[in-house]
């Protein structure tokens, strides 16, 4: 059911500092920081041939990545995102299989303007997992 790996998201306290190694020693194409206040994050995109890495920094009150950084002060892997063609079907299959879809279970418009949902990390090998309809 899942298709391409859309992105890997890494939480950090400072996207500018965290992006330096990608732009420098790792030689990747790196975007300028963008603020997405409605999602509580500042993001830098590391653009790769086959996927992208998103460096996320919390902004504003109640950022969804703030609790993660409290538990992981040095930052770390926050979530992975896979593409699906039908997000409602994906949610239904997950629920039927006993996996917990976070929130009210309804897809939301995510940071890229497309419908997304998140699956509880404890149901996916300890990694918060995002599905995005493309
Ligand atoms: Co994401």
mmCIF file of C-alpha atoms and ligand atoms in Angstrom:
data_model
loop_
_atom_site.group_PDB
_atom_site.id
_atom_site.type_symbol
_atom_site.label_atom_id
_atom_site.label_comp_id
_atom_site.label_asym_id
_atom_site.label_seq_id
_atom_site.Cartn_x
_atom_site.Cartn_y
_atom_site.Cartn_z
ATOM 1 C CA UNK A 1 0.000 0.000 0.000
ATOM 2 C CA UNK A 2 2.701 2.521 0.883
ATOM 3 C CA UNK A 3 4.730 3.908 -1.969
ATOM 4 C CA UNK A 4 7.757 6.172 -1.970
ATOM 5 C CA UNK A 5 9.518 7.466 1.105
ATOM 6 C CA UNK A 6 8.408 11.103 0.945
ATOM 7 C CA UNK A 7 10.651 12.469 3.682
ATOM 8 C CA UNK A 8 12.543 11.798 6.879
ATOM 9 C CA UNK A 9 11.960 14.465 9.550
ATOM 10 C CA UNK A 10 14.634 15.313 12.105
ATOM 11 C CA UNK A 11 13.843 17.530 15.088
ATOM 12 C CA UNK A 12 16.460 20.037 16.189
ATOM 13 C CA UNK A 13 16.598 23.191 18.287
ATOM 14 C CA UNK A 14 18.259 25.148 15.466
ATOM 15 C CA UNK A 15 17.705 24.285 11.805
ATOM 16 C CA UNK A 16 20.371 26.719 10.645
ATOM 17 C CA UNK A 17 23.020 25.026 12.765
ATOM 18 C CA UNK A 18 21.727 21.538 11.958
ATOM 19 C CA UNK A 19 21.766 22.182 8.214
ATOM 20 C CA UNK A 20 25.437 23.213 8.140
ATOM 21 C CA UNK A 21 26.804 19.680 7.829
ATOM 22 C CA UNK A 22 24.376 18.838 5.007
ATOM 23 C CA UNK A 23 25.342 21.963 3.076
ATOM 24 C CA UNK A 24 29.022 21.530 3.918
ATOM 25 C CA UNK A 25 30.691 18.173 4.399
ATOM 26 C CA UNK A 26 27.736 16.147 3.055
ATOM 27 C CA UNK A 27 27.443 18.384 -0.009
ATOM 28 C CA UNK A 28 23.648 18.359 -0.290
ATOM 29 C CA UNK A 29 21.229 20.899 -1.733
ATOM 30 C CA UNK A 30 19.720 22.704 1.257
ATOM 31 C CA UNK A 31 16.847 25.214 1.244
ATOM 32 C CA UNK A 32 16.649 28.431 3.192
ATOM 33 C CA UNK A 33 14.665 28.121 6.459
ATOM 34 C CA UNK A 34 10.913 28.528 6.033
ATOM 35 C CA UNK A 35 8.489 29.295 8.866
ATOM 36 C CA UNK A 36 5.227 27.345 8.923
ATOM 37 C CA UNK A 37 3.559 29.024 11.914
ATOM 38 C CA UNK A 38 0.278 27.133 11.469
ATOM 39 C CA UNK A 39 2.271 23.908 12.011
ATOM 40 C CA UNK A 40 4.521 25.315 14.740
ATOM 41 C CA UNK A 41 7.761 24.646 12.901
ATOM 42 C CA UNK A 42 10.609 26.251 11.028
ATOM 43 C CA UNK A 43 11.797 23.854 8.344
ATOM 44 C CA UNK A 44 14.861 23.370 6.176
ATOM 45 C CA UNK A 45 14.634 20.913 3.282
ATOM 46 C CA UNK A 46 17.640 18.795 2.368
ATOM 47 C CA UNK A 47 16.859 17.751 -1.194
ATOM 48 C CA UNK A 48 18.125 14.330 -2.260
ATOM 49 C CA UNK A 49 17.699 12.437 -5.529
ATOM 50 C CA UNK A 50 15.251 9.938 -4.079
ATOM 51 C CA UNK A 51 13.666 11.709 -1.095
ATOM 52 C CA UNK A 52 14.199 14.644 1.207
ATOM 53 C CA UNK A 53 15.194 15.248 4.789
ATOM 54 C CA UNK A 54 13.286 17.893 6.725
ATOM 55 C CA UNK A 55 15.003 19.573 9.628
ATOM 56 C CA UNK A 56 12.327 20.846 12.027
ATOM 57 C CA UNK A 57 12.737 23.511 14.702
ATOM 58 C CA UNK A 58 9.864 24.410 17.030
ATOM 59 C CA UNK A 59 8.419 27.924 16.771
ATOM 60 C CA UNK A 60 5.606 29.553 18.731
ATOM 61 C CA UNK A 61 3.578 28.121 21.576
ATOM 62 C CA UNK A 62 2.550 24.484 21.550
ATOM 63 C CA UNK A 63 4.759 23.336 18.691
ATOM 64 C CA UNK A 64 4.090 19.640 18.002
ATOM 65 C CA UNK A 65 7.822 18.896 18.160
ATOM 66 C CA UNK A 66 8.480 20.671 21.479
ATOM 67 C CA UNK A 67 7.621 17.604 23.625
ATOM 68 C CA UNK A 68 9.970 15.464 21.528
ATOM 69 C CA UNK A 69 12.839 17.885 22.141
ATOM 70 C CA UNK A 70 12.117 17.892 25.864
ATOM 71 C CA UNK A 71 12.620 14.120 25.851
ATOM 72 C CA UNK A 72 15.457 14.256 23.329
ATOM 73 C CA UNK A 73 17.354 17.489 24.038
ATOM 74 C CA UNK A 74 19.991 16.772 21.391
ATOM 75 C CA UNK A 75 17.315 16.280 18.726
ATOM 76 C CA UNK A 76 16.885 13.182 16.593
ATOM 77 C CA UNK A 77 14.696 11.251 14.203
ATOM 78 C CA UNK A 78 11.153 12.594 14.628
ATOM 79 C CA UNK A 79 9.193 10.776 11.934
ATOM 80 C CA UNK A 80 9.273 9.162 8.522
ATOM 81 C CA UNK A 81 6.653 9.814 5.847
ATOM 82 C CA UNK A 82 5.461 7.369 3.219
ATOM 83 C CA UNK A 83 3.241 8.186 0.266
ATOM 84 C CA UNK A 84 -0.162 6.591 -0.212
ATOM 85 C CA UNK A 85 -2.704 7.040 -2.997
ATOM 86 C CA UNK A 86 -5.827 6.886 -0.781
ATOM 87 C CA UNK A 87 -5.388 8.128 2.759
ATOM 88 C CA UNK A 88 -8.880 7.190 3.966
ATOM 89 C CA UNK A 89 -8.376 3.627 2.786
ATOM 90 C CA UNK A 90 -4.968 3.637 4.496
ATOM 91 C CA UNK A 91 -6.530 4.811 7.774
ATOM 92 C CA UNK A 92 -9.209 2.146 7.555
ATOM 93 C CA UNK A 93 -6.688 -0.631 6.956
ATOM 94 C CA UNK A 94 -4.563 0.555 9.873
ATOM 95 C CA UNK A 95 -7.525 0.653 12.241
ATOM 96 C CA UNK A 96 -8.674 -2.788 11.115
ATOM 97 C CA UNK A 97 -5.197 -4.061 11.904
ATOM 98 C CA UNK A 98 -5.295 -2.499 15.385
ATOM 99 C CA UNK A 99 -2.850 0.340 14.733
ATOM 100 C CA UNK A 100 -3.558 3.680 16.384
ATOM 101 C CA UNK A 101 -4.118 6.593 14.025
ATOM 102 C CA UNK A 102 -3.359 9.719 16.041
ATOM 103 C CA UNK A 103 -5.793 12.556 16.683
ATOM 104 C CA UNK A 104 -9.417 12.000 15.770
ATOM 105 C CA UNK A 105 -8.386 9.573 13.029
ATOM 106 C CA UNK A 106 -9.377 11.956 10.252
ATOM 107 C CA UNK A 107 -6.710 13.045 7.752
ATOM 108 C CA UNK A 108 -5.485 16.633 8.229
ATOM 109 C CA UNK A 109 -3.858 18.996 5.784
ATOM 110 C CA UNK A 110 -0.155 18.668 6.493
ATOM 111 C CA UNK A 111 2.833 20.935 6.134
ATOM 112 C CA UNK A 112 2.951 20.384 2.353
ATOM 113 C CA UNK A 113 -0.716 21.180 1.745
ATOM 114 C CA UNK A 114 -1.690 17.528 1.281
ATOM 115 C CA UNK A 115 -3.807 15.205 3.473
ATOM 116 C CA UNK A 116 -1.749 13.403 6.098
ATOM 117 C CA UNK A 117 -2.200 11.214 9.134
ATOM 118 C CA UNK A 118 0.156 9.939 11.795
ATOM 119 C CA UNK A 119 0.390 6.410 13.180
ATOM 120 C CA UNK A 120 1.404 5.872 16.813
ATOM 121 C CA UNK A 121 5.124 5.063 17.089
ATOM 122 C CA UNK A 122 4.476 2.067 19.329
ATOM 123 C CA UNK A 123 2.581 0.447 16.469
ATOM 124 C CA UNK A 124 5.375 1.017 13.909
ATOM 125 C CA UNK A 125 8.566 -0.205 15.538
ATOM 126 C CA UNK A 126 9.035 2.869 17.702
ATOM 127 C CA UNK A 127 9.020 5.443 14.890
ATOM 128 C CA UNK A 128 6.274 8.034 14.473
ATOM 129 C CA UNK A 129 5.001 7.379 10.956
ATOM 130 C CA UNK A 130 3.263 9.855 8.672
ATOM 131 C CA UNK A 131 1.264 8.862 5.615
ATOM 132 C CA UNK A 132 0.712 11.499 2.957
ATOM 133 C CA UNK A 133 -1.738 11.261 0.087
ATOM 134 C CA UNK A 134 -0.116 12.177 -3.202
HETATM 135 CO CO1 LIG B 1 6.341 15.112 7.877
#
